[in-house]
JSON list of C-alpha atoms in Angstrom, two decimals:
[
{"chain": "A", "resi": 808, "resn": "MET", "atom": "CA", "xyz": [47.67, -187.91, 9.67]},
{"chain": "A", "resi": 809, "resn": "SER", "atom": "CA", "xyz": [45.60, -190.88, 9.39]},
{"chain": "A", "resi": 810, "resn": "ASP", "atom": "CA", "xyz": [45.72, -194.04, 11.47]},
{"chain": "A", "resi": 811, "resn": "ALA", "atom": "CA", "xyz": [45.26, -196.01, 8.29]},
{"chain": "A", "resi": 812, "resn": "PRO", "atom": "CA", "xyz": [47.69, -199.10, 8.03]},
{"chain": "A", "resi": 813, "resn": "GLN", "atom": "CA", "xyz": [50.43, -198.73, 5.47]},
{"chain": "A", "resi": 814, "resn": "VAL", "atom": "CA", "xyz": [50.16, -200.89, 2.55]},
{"chain": "A", "resi": 815, "resn": "SER", "atom": "CA", "xyz": [52.67, -201.59, -0.65]},
{"chain": "A", "resi": 816, "resn": "LYS", "atom": "CA", "xyz": [51.38, -199.99, -3.71]},
{"chain": "A", "resi": 817, "resn": "ASP", "atom": "CA", "xyz": [51.47, -203.53, -5.23]},
{"chain": "A", "resi": 818, "resn": "GLU", "atom": "CA", "xyz": [48.81, -204.42, -2.37]},
{"chain": "A", "resi": 819, "resn": "GLN", "atom": "CA", "xyz": [47.00, -201.41, -3.05]},
{"chain": "A", "resi": 820, "resn": "ASN", "atom": "CA", "xyz": [46.61, -202.08, -6.84]},
{"chain": "A", "resi": 821, "resn": "TRP", "atom": "CA", "xyz": [45.59, -205.81, -6.28]},
{"chain": "A", "resi": 822, "resn": "ALA", "atom": "CA", "xyz": [42.79, -204.57, -3.95]},
{"chain": "A", "resi": 823, "resn": "MET", "atom": "CA", "xyz": [41.71, -202.28, -6.98]},
{"chain": "A", "resi": 824, "resn": "ILE", "atom": "CA", "xyz": [42.12, -205.16, -9.33]},
{"chain": "A", "resi": 825, "resn": "CYS", "atom": "CA", "xyz": [39.69, -207.00, -7.12]},
{"chain": "A", "resi": 826, "resn": "HIS", "atom": "CA", "xyz": [37.05, -204.59, -7.42]},
{"chain": "A", "resi": 827, "resn": "LEU", "atom": "CA", "xyz": [37.66, -203.97, -11.26]},
{"chain": "A", "resi": 828, "resn": "SER", "atom": "CA", "xyz": [37.92, -207.49, -12.22]},
{"chain": "A", "resi": 829, "resn": "ALA", "atom": "CA", "xyz": [33.87, -207.55, -11.33]},
{"chain": "A", "resi": 830, "resn": "LEU", "atom": "CA", "xyz": [33.35, -205.62, -14.71]},
{"chain": "A", "resi": 831, "resn": "ALA", "atom": "CA", "xyz": [34.24, -208.98, -16.40]},
{"chain": "A", "resi": 832, "resn": "GLY", "atom": "CA", "xyz": [30.50, -209.68, -15.71]},
{"chain": "A", "resi": 833, "resn": "PHE", "atom": "CA", "xyz": [29.62, -207.37, -18.55]},
{"chain": "A", "resi": 834, "resn": "LEU", "atom": "CA", "xyz": [31.31, -209.84, -20.83]},
{"chain": "A", "resi": 835, "resn": "ILE", "atom": "CA", "xyz": [31.49, -213.37, -19.26]},
{"chain": "A", "resi": 836, "resn": "PRO", "atom": "CA", "xyz": [28.15, -214.48, -17.65]},
{"chain": "A", "resi": 837, "resn": "PHE", "atom": "CA", "xyz": [28.90, -214.71, -13.76]},
{"chain": "A", "resi": 838, "resn": "GLY", "atom": "CA", "xyz": [32.24, -212.93, -14.50]},
{"chain": "A", "resi": 839, "resn": "ASN", "atom": "CA", "xyz": [31.22, -210.15, -11.84]},
{"chain": "A", "resi": 840, "resn": "ILE", "atom": "CA", "xyz": [31.36, -213.00, -9.45]},
{"chain": "A", "resi": 841, "resn": "LEU", "atom": "CA", "xyz": [34.32, -214.88, -10.82]},
{"chain": "A", "resi": 842, "resn": "GLY", "atom": "CA", "xyz": [36.76, -212.12, -11.41]},
{"chain": "A", "resi": 843, "resn": "PRO", "atom": "CA", "xyz": [37.17, -210.89, -7.71]},
{"chain": "A", "resi": 844, "resn": "LEU", "atom": "CA", "xyz": [36.74, -214.41, -6.56]},
{"chain": "A", "resi": 845, "resn": "ILE", "atom": "CA", "xyz": [39.83, -215.57, -8.45]},
{"chain": "A", "resi": 846, "resn": "VAL", "atom": "CA", "xyz": [42.17, -212.38, -7.39]},
{"chain": "A", "resi": 847, "resn": "TRP", "atom": "CA", "xyz": [40.87, -213.01, -3.61]},
{"chain": "A", "resi": 848, "resn": "LEU", "atom": "CA", "xyz": [41.58, -216.80, -3.81]},
{"chain": "A", "resi": 849, "resn": "VAL", "atom": "CA", "xyz": [45.05, -216.11, -5.23]},
{"chain": "A", "resi": 850, "resn": "LYS", "atom": "CA", "xyz": [46.19, -213.18, -3.16]},
{"chain": "A", "resi": 851, "resn": "ARG", "atom": "CA", "xyz": [44.13, -213.41, 0.19]},
{"chain": "A", "resi": 852, "resn": "GLY", "atom": "CA", "xyz": [47.00, -215.21, 2.19]},
{"chain": "A", "resi": 853, "resn": "GLU", "atom": "CA", "xyz": [49.63, -212.84, 1.19]},
{"chain": "A", "resi": 854, "resn": "MET", "atom": "CA", "xyz": [47.92, -209.34, 1.38]},
{"chain": "A", "resi": 855, "resn": "PRO", "atom": "CA", "xyz": [45.32, -208.42, 4.03]},
{"chain": "A", "resi": 856, "resn": "LEU", "atom": "CA", "xyz": [44.13, -205.74, 2.00]},
{"chain": "A", "resi": 857, "resn": "VAL", "atom": "CA", "xyz": [43.13, -207.95, -0.85]},
{"chain": "A", "resi": 858, "resn": "GLU", "atom": "CA", "xyz": [41.66, -210.20, 1.80]},
{"chain": "A", "resi": 859, "resn": "SER", "atom": "CA", "xyz": [39.08, -207.33, 3.09]},
{"chain": "A", "resi": 860, "resn": "ASN", "atom": "CA", "xyz": [38.45, -205.88, -0.22]},
{"chain": "A", "resi": 861, "resn": "GLY", "atom": "CA", "xyz": [38.03, -209.22, -2.03]},
{"chain": "A", "resi": 862, "resn": "LYS", "atom": "CA", "xyz": [35.25, -210.33, 0.37]},
{"chain": "A", "resi": 863, "resn": "GLU", "atom": "CA", "xyz": [33.54, -206.97, 0.21]},
{"chain": "A", "resi": 864, "resn": "ALA", "atom": "CA", "xyz": [33.51, -207.21, -3.55]},
{"chain": "A", "resi": 865, "resn": "ILE", "atom": "CA", "xyz": [32.39, -210.64, -3.62]},
{"chain": "A", "resi": 866, "resn": "ASN", "atom": "CA", "xyz": [29.64, -210.02, -1.48]},
{"chain": "A", "resi": 867, "resn": "PHE", "atom": "CA", "xyz": [28.46, -207.00, -3.51]},
{"chain": "A", "resi": 868, "resn": "GLN", "atom": "CA", "xyz": [28.59, -209.13, -6.53]},
{"chain": "A", "resi": 869, "resn": "ILE", "atom": "CA", "xyz": [26.50, -211.88, -5.33]},
{"chain": "A", "resi": 870, "resn": "THR", "atom": "CA", "xyz": [24.14, -209.08, -4.03]},
{"chain": "A", "resi": 871, "resn": "VAL", "atom": "CA", "xyz": [23.90, -207.70, -7.80]},
{"chain": "A", "resi": 872, "resn": "SER", "atom": "CA", "xyz": [23.47, -211.35, -9.02]},
{"chain": "A", "resi": 873, "resn": "ILE", "atom": "CA", "xyz": [20.53, -211.86, -6.83]},
{"chain": "A", "resi": 874, "resn": "ALA", "atom": "CA", "xyz": [19.03, -208.49, -7.88]},
{"chain": "A", "resi": 875, "resn": "ILE", "atom": "CA", "xyz": [19.35, -209.35, -11.52]},
{"chain": "A", "resi": 876, "resn": "LEU", "atom": "CA", "xyz": [17.93, -212.85, -11.24]},
{"chain": "A", "resi": 877, "resn": "ILE", "atom": "CA", "xyz": [14.86, -211.26, -9.41]},
{"chain": "A", "resi": 878, "resn": "CYS", "atom": "CA", "xyz": [14.52, -208.79, -12.39]},
{"chain": "A", "resi": 879, "resn": "ILE", "atom": "CA", "xyz": [14.14, -211.60, -15.00]},
{"chain": "A", "resi": 880, "resn": "PRO", "atom": "CA", "xyz": [10.65, -212.75, -13.99]},
{"chain": "A", "resi": 881, "resn": "LEU", "atom": "CA", "xyz": [9.61, -209.07, -13.61]},
{"chain": "A", "resi": 882, "resn": "MET", "atom": "CA", "xyz": [10.47, -208.48, -17.32]},
{"chain": "A", "resi": 883, "resn": "PHE", "atom": "CA", "xyz": [7.07, -210.28, -17.98]},
{"chain": "A", "resi": 884, "resn": "VAL", "atom": "CA", "xyz": [5.40, -207.09, -16.27]},
{"chain": "A", "resi": 885, "resn": "LEU", "atom": "CA", "xyz": [7.93, -204.85, -17.90]},
{"chain": "A", "resi": 886, "resn": "ILE", "atom": "CA", "xyz": [9.24, -203.39, -14.68]},
{"chain": "A", "resi": 887, "resn": "GLY", "atom": "CA", "xyz": [12.07, -205.82, -14.75]},
{"chain": "A", "resi": 888, "resn": "ILE", "atom": "CA", "xyz": [13.62, -203.87, -17.88]},
{"chain": "A", "resi": 889, "resn": "PRO", "atom": "CA", "xyz": [14.21, -200.70, -16.23]},
{"chain": "A", "resi": 890, "resn": "LEU", "atom": "CA", "xyz": [15.06, -202.28, -12.89]},
{"chain": "A", "resi": 891, "resn": "MET", "atom": "CA", "xyz": [17.90, -204.25, -14.67]},
{"chain": "A", "resi": 892, "resn": "PHE", "atom": "CA", "xyz": [19.41, -201.44, -16.40]},
{"chain": "A", "resi": 893, "resn": "ALA", "atom": "CA", "xyz": [19.26, -199.50, -13.11]},
{"chain": "A", "resi": 894, "resn": "VAL", "atom": "CA", "xyz": [20.97, -202.43, -11.39]},
{"chain": "A", "resi": 895, "resn": "GLY", "atom": "CA", "xyz": [23.49, -202.77, -13.86]},
{"chain": "A", "resi": 896, "resn": "LEU", "atom": "CA", "xyz": [24.26, -198.84, -13.85]},
{"chain": "A", "resi": 897, "resn": "GLY", "atom": "CA", "xyz": [24.37, -198.78, -10.11]},
{"chain": "A", "resi": 898, "resn": "ALA", "atom": "CA", "xyz": [26.66, -201.85, -10.08]},
{"chain": "A", "resi": 899, "resn": "LEU", "atom": "CA", "xyz": [28.92, -200.23, -12.64]},
{"chain": "A", "resi": 900, "resn": "ILE", "atom": "CA", "xyz": [28.99, -196.77, -10.66]},
{"chain": "A", "resi": 901, "resn": "LEU", "atom": "CA", "xyz": [29.81, -198.61, -7.21]},
{"chain": "A", "resi": 902, "resn": "THR", "atom": "CA", "xyz": [32.43, -200.68, -8.60]},
{"chain": "A", "resi": 903, "resn": "ILE", "atom": "CA", "xyz": [34.40, -197.88, -10.28]},
{"chain": "A", "resi": 904, "resn": "MET", "atom": "CA", "xyz": [33.83, -195.99, -7.08]},
{"chain": "A", "resi": 905, "resn": "ALA", "atom": "CA", "xyz": [35.17, -198.76, -4.78]},
{"chain": "A", "resi": 906, "resn": "ALA", "atom": "CA", "xyz": [38.47, -199.02, -7.01]},
{"chain": "A", "resi": 907, "resn": "VAL", "atom": "CA", "xyz": [38.84, -195.43, -6.79]},
{"chain": "A", "resi": 908, "resn": "LYS", "atom": "CA", "xyz": [38.66, -195.20, -3.19]},
{"chain": "A", "resi": 909, "resn": "VAL", "atom": "CA", "xyz": [41.17, -197.98, -2.70]},
{"chain": "A", "resi": 910, "resn": "SER", "atom": "CA", "xyz": [43.55, -196.03, -5.33]},
{"chain": "A", "resi": 911, "resn": "ASN", "atom": "CA", "xyz": [42.98, -193.11, -3.05]},
{"chain": "A", "resi": 912, "resn": "GLY", "atom": "CA", "xyz": [44.15, -194.69, 0.16]},
{"chain": "A", "resi": 913, "resn": "GLU", "atom": "CA", "xyz": [40.48, -195.47, 1.81]},
{"chain": "A", "resi": 914, "resn": "PHE", "atom": "CA", "xyz": [41.06, -199.17, 2.12]},
{"chain": "A", "resi": 915, "resn": "GLU", "atom": "CA", "xyz": [37.56, -199.96, 4.41]},
{"chain": "A", "resi": 916, "resn": "TYR", "atom": "CA", "xyz": [35.04, -199.15, 1.34]},
{"chain": "A", "resi": 917, "resn": "LYS", "atom": "CA", "xyz": [31.86, -200.61, 2.32]},
{"chain": "A", "resi": 918, "resn": "TYR", "atom": "CA", "xyz": [29.15, -201.15, -0.52]},
{"chain": "A", "resi": 919, "resn": "PRO", "atom": "CA", "xyz": [25.83, -200.00, 0.11]},
{"chain": "A", "resi": 920, "resn": "MET", "atom": "CA", "xyz": [22.80, -202.36, 0.09]},
{"chain": "A", "resi": 921, "resn": "THR", "atom": "CA", "xyz": [25.29, -205.51, 0.16]},
{"chain": "A", "resi": 922, "resn": "ILE", "atom": "CA", "xyz": [24.26, -208.88, 1.64]},
{"chain": "A", "resi": 923, "resn": "ARG", "atom": "CA", "xyz": [27.39, -209.44, 3.73]},
{"chain": "A", "resi": 924, "resn": "LEU", "atom": "CA", "xyz": [27.86, -213.72, 3.11]},
{"chain": "A", "resi": 925, "resn": "LEU", "atom": "CA", "xyz": [31.29, -213.56, 3.47]},
{"chain": "A", "resi": 926, "resn": "LYS", "atom": "CA", "xyz": [32.60, -212.30, 6.93]}
]
């Protein structure tokens, strides 16, 4: 058996929602940061799993936003267009992977290449 802490299904679902709420960024400007931030602020005090996964999701989405902002001026030399597509696709895939990992009981998922601003 694993040494993973036992968490309720409700807490696990909220941690998963923390990651998936970042998909709002595809519809709302800065929704990728606001979604996880709102879930994290509301549930962090009562659910330790949401505390850790929320920080991870927010850190990753801030990193994605910085990468997108770097791609904008690069569009003038045409390299920014494929880079922005790659960043968006990578963010989508990694966000879904994180939600699936939390859903499957891997509670300490760490996004790759993330600037960890919230500790």
